[in-house]
Each structure stands twice: as C-alpha cells, then as structure tokens.
Amino acid sequence: MGIYEPMHQISMWGDFEVTGFQKTSATMMVEVDTKLDNQSEDTSHETQGHVNKFNQEMSKHSDKMLRRLAQNREAARKSRLRKKAHVQQLEASRLKLIQLEQELERARHQGLYVGGGEVDNSHLAYSGSVNSGIAVFEMEYGHWVVEHNRQISDLRTALTSHIVDRDLRILVEGGMNHYFDLFRMKATAAKADVFYLMSGIWKTSAERFFLWIGGFRPSELLKVLVPQLQLLMTEEQLVKIGNLQQSCQQAEDALSQGMEKLRLILAEAVATGQLGEGSYIPQVTKEKLEALERFVNQADHLRQETLQEMFRILTTRQAARGLLALGEYVQRLRDLSSLWSNRHCDPS
C-alpha cells in the first residue's frame, strides 16, 4: 500500500495537472480565438472602408474624366463646324466677287461711259450691280451678324454655367473686337458710298428708326445697358457711368450741329447745280463729301470710345452681362422688324 500510494497520488496529481491545463488552455484558446475574430472583423471592416473610399474616388475621377472628354469632343465638334462655316463663307465671298467683276465688265461693254470716264451709278449700289465696295460690305455685314448672334449665344451660356472670369474675359474681348471689326468695315464702306452707309439700308427697318450718323447714339446704348447692370454696380461705378453718359451727350450734340451745318451746305450746293447731258449733275465738291465721310467716322469713333470706357469701368462679369444686354437689344429690334414686315402674311 505504501508503494502504490505515492504513485496513486502522482497519478491523481498528474490527472489534476492535465485537467487543469486543458481547462486553462481551452479558456485561453477561446479568448485568443475571440480576439482574433474581433481583430479580423475590425480589419475586414477597415479594409472594406478603404476599398469603398478608393472605389468612390476612382468613380469620381472617372466621371470627371468622362465629362472632360465629352466637353473636349463637343468643343472640337463646334470648332470643326465653325471652320467649315468660315470656309463656306470665304468660298461664297469669292464667288460673289467673281460675279461682281463679271457684272462690272458687262456694264463697261454696255457703254456706261461719258467722255472716257465711267458714269457714276452709285444709286445702284444697294443692288450690288456696280459698286463692288458696297456689295462686299453687305456680304461681310451679313457674316458679321451671323457671328454676332453666335457670340451672344455663347455669352448667355457662359453666364448661366458660371465659368471662371478668365474664360469669360476671352468672350468679352472677342465681343469687343467684333464691334471694332464692324467700325473698320463701315469706314471702308463710307469711302465707297457715304450716303449709302448713312441711309442705313443695310440695317433692318426698326434699327433704322434709331439711326444716328450711320449707327446708334452711344448715350442711348448706355440707357439700355445701365438698367440691366444697376443692381450689380457700386456707387463709384454708377457715378463714372453717369459722367460717361453726360460726356457722350455733349459729343453727340456737337456732331449733330456740325452735321446740320454740312447738310445745309450740301442742300445749297445741290440747289445751285446745273443741268447737263439730260441729267441732273449737282455741283458738290469732293471736299464736302469727304467732310461727310469724316463725320461718319467720328461718330463711329465716339461709339468705339464709349464701349471701351464702359468696359473699363465694369468688371469682367458685368461687362459680359453688358454685351449680352446690348446684343439682345439689337436682336429684339430685328425681331420687331420681322414681325412688322410679316404682319400681313399671318392668316389669323
């Protein structure tokens, strides 16, 4: 019994140690497994969050690239269309010039000469049969109107899409230069036939109603623009615009007085003319006609200076709204002319 007792105790102690160890190990394994599970679950959630965030950023980047590509394709498409239209306009201009040269040649062969010099047929200028300078002006002005309408549409789109001022300034400068191109065209046309230019035949009937020395009064255009911009301008800007309007009015009055004196001189010159070769030949000197041409150029110079000063006072965004308001005003006048001329065509 004595020999087996220790062994029995050892066996019992051994069973106790193993059993205790197994219980402790099982508990620790459960705890470790639970921690590992929790860590794995946390890591999984964190990884999934990173993946979702990465996917969102990639999606935004992809959408941005797609929009940019779409914008680039649309800009390229519009550029191709404008280039195609410009080429077509140039081709039409070339054909028109060839036609005018042929008509001039036919007129020479029909004997439109007196004493070796060509008869003045400027009264036929609007038909484009003789005065090629006016015919070219009419054609160029038609293209100018088409381009002007496109620029107004671009400005309207730009202002509603809230583009940055840098890009908006490009449109404003383009619009200003487009008006300056018109003044240069008019100066060339005035040399060809100043009476034609002042008559406003090249404009619609509603525009002609407001005509002043071959164009609009700058002070009247300011009256159109100021109400559209008044709420957007500072007090200092309003004062400067008021001073500009007053100086415009003074310059217009001076030009109008000069024009009235010249009109009386021309009327007297025509009244003292002589009859010759079965037609009326007014004794009007070249200097007086050149003076009339200078008045037209001075009026356009005043219009140009007013535009430049107006947009020096305004910010880029205000200037864009001003050009848009001016363009829409002219478009409404043209629409008014169309409505009035077509009033009898409406069956209602």
mmCIF file of C-alpha atoms in Angstrom:
data_model
loop_
_atom_site.group_PDB
_atom_site.id
_atom_site.type_symbol
_atom_site.label_atom_id
_atom_site.label_comp_id
_atom_site.label_asym_id
_atom_site.label_seq_id
_atom_site.Cartn_x
_atom_site.Cartn_y
_atom_site.Cartn_z
ATOM 1 C CA MET A 1 0.000 0.000 0.000
ATOM 2 C CA GLY A 2 2.816 2.317 0.808
ATOM 3 C CA ILE A 3 4.411 1.835 -2.547
ATOM 4 C CA TYR A 4 1.302 2.372 -4.560
ATOM 5 C CA GLU A 5 0.084 5.348 -2.557
ATOM 6 C CA PRO A 6 2.621 7.780 -3.905
ATOM 7 C CA MET A 7 2.065 6.512 -7.382
ATOM 8 C CA HIS A 8 -1.637 6.927 -6.872
ATOM 9 C CA GLN A 9 -1.060 10.467 -5.684
ATOM 10 C CA ILE A 10 1.175 11.193 -8.603
ATOM 11 C CA SER A 11 -1.426 9.760 -10.891
ATOM 12 C CA MET A 12 -4.085 11.899 -9.311
ATOM 13 C CA TRP A 13 -1.849 14.963 -9.347
ATOM 14 C CA GLY A 14 -0.986 14.229 -12.928
ATOM 15 C CA ASP A 15 -4.667 13.940 -13.796
ATOM 16 C CA PHE A 16 -5.283 17.201 -11.983
ATOM 17 C CA GLU A 17 -2.485 18.997 -13.812
ATOM 18 C CA VAL A 18 -3.599 17.757 -17.200
ATOM 19 C CA THR A 19 -7.233 18.524 -16.499
ATOM 20 C CA GLY A 20 -6.397 21.978 -15.161
ATOM 21 C CA PHE A 21 -4.075 22.682 -18.056
ATOM 22 C CA GLN A 22 -6.684 21.560 -20.552
ATOM 23 C CA LYS A 23 -9.297 23.793 -18.979
ATOM 24 C CA THR A 24 -6.927 26.742 -18.832
ATOM 25 C CA SER A 25 -5.726 26.167 -22.372
ATOM 26 C CA ALA A 26 -9.259 25.878 -23.672
ATOM 27 C CA THR A 27 -10.202 29.117 -21.983
ATOM 28 C CA MET A 28 -7.153 30.886 -23.372
ATOM 29 C CA MET A 29 -7.815 29.469 -26.831
ATOM 30 C CA VAL A 30 -11.371 30.716 -26.723
ATOM 31 C CA GLU A 31 -10.179 34.157 -25.628
ATOM 32 C CA VAL A 32 -7.487 34.204 -28.295
ATOM 33 C CA ASP A 33 -9.935 32.999 -30.936
ATOM 34 C CA THR A 34 -12.421 35.692 -29.877
ATOM 35 C CA LYS A 35 -9.743 38.389 -30.060
ATOM 36 C CA LEU A 36 -8.571 37.117 -33.400
ATOM 37 C CA ASP A 37 -12.125 37.061 -34.660
ATOM 38 C CA ASN A 38 -12.706 40.611 -33.419
ATOM 39 C CA GLN A 39 -9.407 41.782 -34.898
ATOM 40 C CA SER A 40 -10.206 40.034 -38.165
ATOM 41 C CA GLU A 41 -13.666 41.584 -38.199
ATOM 42 C CA ASP A 42 -12.248 45.061 -37.460
ATOM 43 C CA THR A 43 -9.576 44.616 -40.079
ATOM 44 C CA SER A 44 -12.196 43.441 -42.540
ATOM 45 C CA HIS A 45 -14.380 46.481 -41.879
ATOM 46 C CA GLU A 46 -11.402 48.826 -42.113
ATOM 47 C CA THR A 47 -10.218 47.208 -45.338
ATOM 48 C CA GLN A 48 -13.722 47.343 -46.763
ATOM 49 C CA GLY A 49 -13.911 51.062 -45.841
ATOM 50 C CA HIS A 50 -10.654 51.750 -47.639
ATOM 51 C CA VAL A 51 -11.859 49.804 -50.655
ATOM 52 C CA ASN A 52 -15.161 51.707 -50.706
ATOM 53 C CA LYS A 53 -13.378 55.047 -50.363
ATOM 54 C CA PHE A 54 -10.935 54.086 -53.111
ATOM 55 C CA ASN A 55 -13.805 52.993 -55.360
ATOM 56 C CA GLN A 56 -15.633 56.268 -54.736
ATOM 57 C CA GLU A 57 -12.535 58.323 -55.551
ATOM 58 C CA MET A 58 -11.913 56.273 -58.674
ATOM 59 C CA SER A 59 -15.562 56.700 -59.666
ATOM 60 C CA LYS A 60 -15.368 60.485 -59.193
ATOM 61 C CA HIS A 61 -12.119 60.637 -61.131
ATOM 62 C CA SER A 62 -13.605 58.514 -63.884
ATOM 63 C CA ASP A 63 -16.739 60.675 -64.067
ATOM 64 C CA LYS A 64 -14.607 63.815 -64.190
ATOM 65 C CA MET A 65 -12.501 62.389 -66.998
ATOM 66 C CA LEU A 66 -15.596 61.349 -68.914
ATOM 67 C CA ARG A 67 -17.107 64.823 -68.559
ATOM 68 C CA ARG A 68 -13.850 66.416 -69.657
ATOM 69 C CA LEU A 69 -13.605 64.111 -72.664
ATOM 70 C CA ALA A 70 -17.216 64.890 -73.562
ATOM 71 C CA GLN A 71 -16.538 68.616 -73.273
ATOM 72 C CA ASN A 72 -13.417 68.283 -75.414
ATOM 73 C CA ARG A 73 -15.344 66.342 -78.056
ATOM 74 C CA GLU A 74 -18.116 68.934 -78.083
ATOM 75 C CA ALA A 75 -15.617 71.811 -78.328
ATOM 76 C CA ALA A 76 -13.824 70.058 -81.179
ATOM 77 C CA ARG A 77 -17.133 69.448 -82.935
ATOM 78 C CA LYS A 78 -18.118 73.119 -82.650
ATOM 79 C CA SER A 79 -14.664 74.176 -83.831
ATOM 80 C CA ARG A 80 -14.994 71.957 -86.910
ATOM 81 C CA LEU A 81 -18.442 73.375 -87.637
ATOM 82 C CA ARG A 82 -17.197 76.964 -87.303
ATOM 83 C CA LYS A 83 -14.225 76.213 -89.522
ATOM 84 C CA LYS A 84 -16.494 74.604 -92.103
ATOM 85 C CA ALA A 85 -18.879 77.585 -91.994
ATOM 86 C CA HIS A 86 -15.966 80.003 -92.328
ATOM 87 C CA VAL A 87 -14.622 78.132 -95.352
ATOM 88 C CA GLN A 88 -18.081 78.175 -96.907
ATOM 89 C CA GLN A 89 -18.359 81.915 -96.263
ATOM 90 C CA LEU A 90 -14.987 82.526 -97.876
ATOM 91 C CA GLU A 91 -15.994 80.469 -100.879
ATOM 92 C CA ALA A 92 -19.295 82.351 -101.148
ATOM 93 C CA SER A 93 -17.385 85.651 -100.913
ATOM 94 C CA ARG A 94 -15.024 84.568 -103.665
ATOM 95 C CA LEU A 95 -17.924 83.576 -105.940
ATOM 96 C CA LYS A 96 -19.701 86.855 -105.192
ATOM 97 C CA LEU A 97 -16.613 88.856 -106.102
ATOM 98 C CA ILE A 98 -16.271 86.928 -109.373
ATOM 99 C CA GLN A 99 -19.919 87.663 -110.111
ATOM 100 C CA LEU A 100 -19.436 91.367 -109.363
ATOM 101 C CA GLU A 101 -16.401 91.553 -111.626
ATOM 102 C CA GLN A 102 -18.392 89.945 -114.430
ATOM 103 C CA GLU A 103 -21.261 92.405 -113.933
ATOM 104 C CA LEU A 104 -18.851 95.329 -113.958
ATOM 105 C CA GLU A 105 -17.304 94.064 -117.154
ATOM 106 C CA ARG A 106 -20.744 93.734 -118.764
ATOM 107 C CA ALA A 107 -21.598 97.281 -117.650
ATOM 108 C CA ARG A 108 -18.432 98.612 -119.313
ATOM 109 C CA HIS A 109 -19.245 96.803 -122.543
ATOM 110 C CA GLN A 110 -22.767 98.271 -122.490
ATOM 111 C CA GLY A 111 -21.279 101.736 -122.889
ATOM 112 C CA LEU A 112 -21.631 103.189 -119.418
ATOM 113 C CA TYR A 113 -19.008 105.827 -120.171
ATOM 114 C CA VAL A 114 -19.132 109.553 -120.858
ATOM 115 C CA GLY A 115 -16.048 111.172 -122.319
ATOM 116 C CA GLY A 116 -13.877 108.179 -121.487
ATOM 117 C CA GLY A 117 -14.893 108.150 -117.826
ATOM 118 C CA GLU A 118 -17.278 105.757 -116.102
ATOM 119 C CA VAL A 119 -20.698 107.155 -115.244
ATOM 120 C CA ASP A 120 -21.481 107.421 -111.511
ATOM 121 C CA ASN A 121 -24.015 104.659 -110.945
ATOM 122 C CA SER A 122 -23.812 104.783 -107.152
ATOM 123 C CA HIS A 123 -27.609 104.985 -106.970
ATOM 124 C CA LEU A 124 -27.496 101.288 -107.939
ATOM 125 C CA ALA A 125 -25.132 100.436 -105.079
ATOM 126 C CA TYR A 126 -27.643 98.565 -102.957
ATOM 127 C CA SER A 127 -28.443 96.166 -105.782
ATOM 128 C CA GLY A 128 -24.773 95.288 -105.942
ATOM 129 C CA SER A 129 -24.743 95.790 -109.736
ATOM 130 C CA VAL A 130 -21.979 98.381 -109.916
ATOM 131 C CA ASN A 131 -20.471 99.455 -106.582
ATOM 132 C CA SER A 132 -18.425 96.419 -105.629
ATOM 133 C CA GLY A 133 -17.245 98.107 -102.409
ATOM 134 C CA ILE A 134 -20.795 98.296 -101.088
ATOM 135 C CA ALA A 135 -21.624 94.788 -102.307
ATOM 136 C CA VAL A 136 -18.634 93.433 -100.385
ATOM 137 C CA PHE A 137 -19.714 95.390 -97.296
ATOM 138 C CA GLU A 138 -23.223 93.927 -97.469
ATOM 139 C CA MET A 139 -21.808 90.437 -97.703
ATOM 140 C CA GLU A 140 -19.338 90.985 -94.862
ATOM 141 C CA TYR A 141 -22.010 92.581 -92.703
ATOM 142 C CA GLY A 142 -24.248 89.547 -93.228
ATOM 143 C CA HIS A 143 -21.434 87.339 -91.936
ATOM 144 C CA TRP A 144 -20.871 89.784 -89.077
ATOM 145 C CA VAL A 145 -24.493 89.447 -87.958
ATOM 146 C CA VAL A 146 -24.292 85.637 -88.005
ATOM 147 C CA GLU A 147 -21.110 85.693 -85.907
ATOM 148 C CA HIS A 148 -22.625 88.298 -83.571
ATOM 149 C CA ASN A 149 -25.626 86.058 -82.902
ATOM 150 C CA ARG A 150 -23.290 83.139 -82.144
ATOM 151 C CA GLN A 151 -21.280 85.256 -79.694
ATOM 152 C CA ILE A 152 -24.431 86.370 -77.897
ATOM 153 C CA SER A 153 -25.490 82.733 -77.550
ATOM 154 C CA ASP A 154 -22.045 81.817 -76.152
ATOM 155 C CA LEU A 155 -22.202 84.664 -73.625
ATOM 156 C CA ARG A 156 -25.659 83.609 -72.479
ATOM 157 C CA THR A 157 -24.473 80.015 -71.991
ATOM 158 C CA ALA A 158 -21.304 81.105 -70.193
ATOM 159 C CA LEU A 159 -23.154 83.310 -67.716
ATOM 160 C CA THR A 160 -25.656 80.591 -66.845
ATOM 161 C CA SER A 161 -22.930 77.956 -66.430
ATOM 162 C CA HIS A 162 -20.857 80.196 -64.107
ATOM 163 C CA ILE A 163 -17.490 79.767 -65.836
ATOM 164 C CA VAL A 164 -14.396 81.367 -64.319
ATOM 165 C CA ASP A 165 -13.624 85.019 -65.046
ATOM 166 C CA ARG A 166 -10.510 84.130 -67.059
ATOM 167 C CA ASP A 167 -12.540 82.235 -69.640
ATOM 168 C CA LEU A 168 -15.327 84.809 -69.517
ATOM 169 C CA ARG A 169 -12.842 87.588 -70.268
ATOM 170 C CA ILE A 170 -11.892 85.843 -73.528
ATOM 171 C CA LEU A 171 -15.524 86.003 -74.638
ATOM 172 C CA VAL A 172 -15.781 89.678 -73.627
ATOM 173 C CA GLU A 173 -12.640 90.646 -75.528
ATOM 174 C CA GLY A 174 -13.872 88.686 -78.542
ATOM 175 C CA GLY A 175 -17.191 90.540 -78.437
ATOM 176 C CA MET A 176 -15.489 93.932 -78.189
ATOM 177 C CA ASN A 177 -13.150 93.162 -81.082
ATOM 178 C CA HIS A 178 -16.153 92.057 -83.135
ATOM 179 C CA TYR A 179 -17.688 95.532 -82.769
ATOM 180 C CA PHE A 180 -14.353 97.117 -83.688
ATOM 181 C CA ASP A 181 -14.321 94.995 -86.854
ATOM 182 C CA LEU A 182 -17.708 96.481 -87.753
ATOM 183 C CA PHE A 183 -16.367 100.019 -87.367
ATOM 184 C CA ARG A 184 -13.473 99.186 -89.714
ATOM 185 C CA MET A 185 -15.880 97.702 -92.248
ATOM 186 C CA LYS A 186 -18.054 100.810 -92.076
ATOM 187 C CA ALA A 187 -15.048 103.109 -92.626
ATOM 188 C CA THR A 188 -14.249 101.219 -95.842
ATOM 189 C CA ALA A 189 -17.901 101.336 -96.934
ATOM 190 C CA ALA A 190 -18.058 105.084 -96.267
ATOM 191 C CA LYS A 191 -15.267 105.592 -98.781
ATOM 192 C CA ALA A 192 -17.240 103.584 -101.337
ATOM 193 C CA ASP A 193 -20.567 105.395 -100.739
ATOM 194 C CA VAL A 194 -21.069 107.546 -97.655
ATOM 195 C CA PHE A 195 -24.738 108.253 -98.495
ATOM 196 C CA TYR A 196 -25.494 104.542 -98.622
ATOM 197 C CA LEU A 197 -23.880 103.973 -95.229
ATOM 198 C CA MET A 198 -25.733 106.861 -93.598
ATOM 199 C CA SER A 199 -29.055 105.758 -95.071
ATOM 200 C CA GLY A 200 -28.941 102.552 -93.016
ATOM 201 C CA ILE A 201 -30.272 100.416 -95.860
ATOM 202 C CA TRP A 202 -28.002 97.656 -94.599
ATOM 203 C CA LYS A 203 -29.932 97.556 -91.295
ATOM 204 C CA THR A 204 -33.462 96.404 -90.508
ATOM 205 C CA SER A 205 -36.308 98.930 -90.515
ATOM 206 C CA ALA A 206 -36.587 99.057 -86.700
ATOM 207 C CA GLU A 207 -32.842 99.675 -86.397
ATOM 208 C CA ARG A 208 -33.040 102.468 -88.968
ATOM 209 C CA PHE A 209 -35.678 104.167 -86.822
ATOM 210 C CA PHE A 210 -32.998 104.773 -84.147
ATOM 211 C CA LEU A 211 -30.188 105.577 -86.573
ATOM 212 C CA TRP A 212 -27.839 108.494 -85.904
ATOM 213 C CA ILE A 213 -24.996 109.213 -88.361
ATOM 214 C CA GLY A 214 -24.802 105.620 -89.544
ATOM 215 C CA GLY A 215 -25.332 103.890 -86.203
ATOM 216 C CA PHE A 216 -26.773 104.078 -82.695
ATOM 217 C CA ARG A 217 -26.316 107.013 -80.337
ATOM 218 C CA PRO A 218 -23.812 105.940 -77.644
ATOM 219 C CA SER A 219 -25.841 107.747 -74.963
ATOM 220 C CA GLU A 220 -28.927 105.713 -75.916
ATOM 221 C CA LEU A 221 -26.983 102.455 -75.678
ATOM 222 C CA LEU A 222 -25.870 103.451 -72.180
ATOM 223 C CA LYS A 223 -29.534 103.959 -71.296
ATOM 224 C CA VAL A 224 -30.144 100.393 -72.447
ATOM 225 C CA LEU A 225 -27.219 98.917 -70.500
ATOM 226 C CA VAL A 226 -27.412 100.756 -67.165
ATOM 227 C CA PRO A 227 -30.811 99.358 -66.016
ATOM 228 C CA GLN A 228 -29.519 95.836 -66.700
ATOM 229 C CA LEU A 229 -26.414 96.380 -64.553
ATOM 230 C CA GLN A 230 -27.526 98.931 -61.987
ATOM 231 C CA LEU A 231 -28.054 96.452 -59.154
ATOM 232 C CA LEU A 232 -24.640 94.890 -59.793
ATOM 233 C CA MET A 233 -22.629 98.134 -59.779
ATOM 234 C CA THR A 234 -21.064 100.029 -56.903
ATOM 235 C CA GLU A 235 -21.818 103.674 -56.168
ATOM 236 C CA GLU A 236 -18.468 104.680 -57.660
ATOM 237 C CA GLN A 237 -19.243 102.802 -60.877
ATOM 238 C CA LEU A 238 -22.637 104.475 -61.156
ATOM 239 C CA VAL A 239 -21.036 107.904 -60.830
ATOM 240 C CA LYS A 240 -18.495 107.104 -63.547
ATOM 241 C CA ILE A 241 -21.225 105.790 -65.858
ATOM 242 C CA GLY A 242 -23.233 108.962 -65.256
ATOM 243 C CA ASN A 243 -20.235 111.120 -66.193
ATOM 244 C CA LEU A 244 -19.653 108.994 -69.301
ATOM 245 C CA GLN A 245 -23.261 109.401 -70.360
ATOM 246 C CA GLN A 246 -23.053 113.175 -69.954
ATOM 247 C CA SER A 247 -19.836 113.453 -71.987
ATOM 248 C CA CYS A 248 -21.396 111.248 -74.708
ATOM 249 C CA GLN A 249 -24.402 113.529 -74.909
ATOM 250 C CA GLN A 250 -22.173 116.592 -75.288
ATOM 251 C CA ALA A 251 -20.106 114.966 -78.052
ATOM 252 C CA GLU A 252 -23.272 113.837 -79.851
ATOM 253 C CA ASP A 253 -24.711 117.366 -79.720
ATOM 254 C CA ALA A 254 -21.518 118.795 -81.209
ATOM 255 C CA LEU A 255 -21.504 116.233 -84.038
ATOM 256 C CA SER A 256 -25.217 116.762 -84.693
ATOM 257 C CA GLN A 257 -24.721 120.534 -85.005
ATOM 258 C CA GLY A 258 -21.823 120.008 -87.394
ATOM 259 C CA MET A 259 -23.885 117.555 -89.447
ATOM 260 C CA GLU A 260 -26.768 120.011 -89.671
ATOM 261 C CA LYS A 261 -24.471 122.763 -90.988
ATOM 262 C CA LEU A 262 -22.983 120.380 -93.547
ATOM 263 C CA ARG A 263 -26.465 119.249 -94.607
ATOM 264 C CA LEU A 264 -27.437 122.876 -95.291
ATOM 265 C CA ILE A 265 -24.249 123.441 -97.285
ATOM 266 C CA LEU A 266 -24.888 120.314 -99.366
ATOM 267 C CA ALA A 267 -28.526 121.329 -99.901
ATOM 268 C CA GLU A 268 -27.428 124.749 -101.171
ATOM 269 C CA ALA A 269 -24.824 123.139 -103.424
ATOM 270 C CA VAL A 270 -27.439 120.823 -104.921
ATOM 271 C CA ALA A 271 -29.904 123.719 -105.314
ATOM 272 C CA THR A 272 -27.355 125.728 -107.363
ATOM 273 C CA GLY A 273 -26.493 122.771 -109.595
ATOM 274 C CA GLN A 274 -26.757 122.756 -113.384
ATOM 275 C CA LEU A 275 -28.460 120.569 -115.949
ATOM 276 C CA GLY A 276 -26.210 118.729 -118.312
ATOM 277 C CA GLU A 277 -26.365 115.780 -120.691
ATOM 278 C CA GLY A 278 -30.065 115.345 -119.887
ATOM 279 C CA SER A 279 -29.426 114.523 -116.241
ATOM 280 C CA TYR A 280 -29.028 116.487 -113.036
ATOM 281 C CA ILE A 281 -25.410 116.999 -112.042
ATOM 282 C CA PRO A 282 -25.092 118.657 -108.612
ATOM 283 C CA GLN A 283 -22.025 120.816 -108.174
ATOM 284 C CA VAL A 284 -20.894 119.243 -104.929
ATOM 285 C CA THR A 285 -17.206 119.463 -104.203
ATOM 286 C CA LYS A 286 -15.134 116.485 -103.238
ATOM 287 C CA GLU A 287 -14.107 118.233 -100.023
ATOM 288 C CA LYS A 288 -17.712 118.435 -98.816
ATOM 289 C CA LEU A 289 -18.277 114.713 -99.407
ATOM 290 C CA GLU A 290 -15.036 113.915 -97.618
ATOM 291 C CA ALA A 291 -16.255 116.055 -94.714
ATOM 292 C CA LEU A 292 -19.423 113.951 -94.596
ATOM 293 C CA GLU A 293 -17.296 110.798 -94.532
ATOM 294 C CA ARG A 294 -15.280 112.219 -91.632
ATOM 295 C CA PHE A 295 -18.476 112.844 -89.655
ATOM 296 C CA VAL A 296 -19.445 109.192 -90.054
ATOM 297 C CA ASN A 297 -16.000 108.068 -88.908
ATOM 298 C CA GLN A 298 -16.089 110.459 -85.943
ATOM 299 C CA ALA A 299 -19.495 109.098 -84.892
ATOM 300 C CA ASP A 300 -18.137 105.531 -85.029
ATOM 301 C CA HIS A 301 -15.050 106.647 -83.120
ATOM 302 C CA LEU A 302 -17.319 108.011 -80.386
ATOM 303 C CA ARG A 303 -19.221 104.718 -80.317
ATOM 304 C CA GLN A 304 -15.968 102.766 -80.003
ATOM 305 C CA GLU A 305 -14.553 105.026 -77.280
ATOM 306 C CA THR A 306 -17.809 104.749 -75.326
ATOM 307 C CA LEU A 307 -17.712 100.946 -75.459
ATOM 308 C CA GLN A 308 -14.089 100.876 -74.346
ATOM 309 C CA GLU A 309 -14.662 103.298 -71.478
ATOM 310 C CA MET A 310 -17.827 101.480 -70.430
ATOM 311 C CA PHE A 311 -15.987 98.188 -70.092
ATOM 312 C CA ARG A 312 -13.008 99.792 -68.365
ATOM 313 C CA ILE A 313 -15.412 100.804 -65.619
ATOM 314 C CA LEU A 314 -17.095 97.402 -65.347
ATOM 315 C CA THR A 315 -15.777 94.104 -64.016
ATOM 316 C CA THR A 316 -15.378 91.162 -66.390
ATOM 317 C CA ARG A 317 -18.687 89.594 -65.356
ATOM 318 C CA GLN A 318 -20.502 92.934 -65.542
ATOM 319 C CA ALA A 319 -19.005 93.558 -68.987
ATOM 320 C CA ALA A 320 -20.225 90.159 -70.164
ATOM 321 C CA ARG A 321 -23.740 90.967 -68.977
ATOM 322 C CA GLY A 322 -23.489 94.355 -70.678
ATOM 323 C CA LEU A 323 -22.519 92.820 -74.024
ATOM 324 C CA LEU A 324 -25.318 90.290 -73.671
ATOM 325 C CA ALA A 325 -27.861 93.031 -72.917
ATOM 326 C CA LEU A 326 -26.652 95.074 -75.894
ATOM 327 C CA GLY A 327 -26.805 92.083 -78.229
ATOM 328 C CA GLU A 328 -30.271 91.078 -77.059
ATOM 329 C CA TYR A 329 -31.495 94.655 -77.544
ATOM 330 C CA VAL A 330 -30.388 94.623 -81.187
ATOM 331 C CA GLN A 331 -31.879 91.152 -81.681
ATOM 332 C CA ARG A 332 -35.238 92.380 -80.366
ATOM 333 C CA LEU A 333 -35.163 95.276 -82.831
ATOM 334 C CA ARG A 334 -34.528 92.826 -85.678
ATOM 335 C CA ASP A 335 -37.348 90.608 -84.449
ATOM 336 C CA LEU A 336 -39.628 93.638 -84.314
ATOM 337 C CA SER A 337 -38.796 94.405 -87.951
ATOM 338 C CA SER A 338 -39.576 90.831 -88.966
ATOM 339 C CA LEU A 339 -42.867 90.803 -87.088
ATOM 340 C CA TRP A 340 -43.948 94.081 -88.632
ATOM 341 C CA SER A 341 -42.937 93.162 -92.176
ATOM 342 C CA ASN A 342 -44.718 89.776 -91.905
ATOM 343 C CA ARG A 343 -47.893 91.066 -90.240
ATOM 344 C CA HIS A 344 -49.957 90.679 -93.441
ATOM 345 C CA CYS A 345 -48.685 87.157 -94.013
ATOM 346 C CA ASP A 346 -50.290 85.844 -90.827
ATOM 347 C CA PRO A 347 -53.585 84.108 -91.791
ATOM 348 C CA SER A 348 -55.048 84.849 -88.366
#
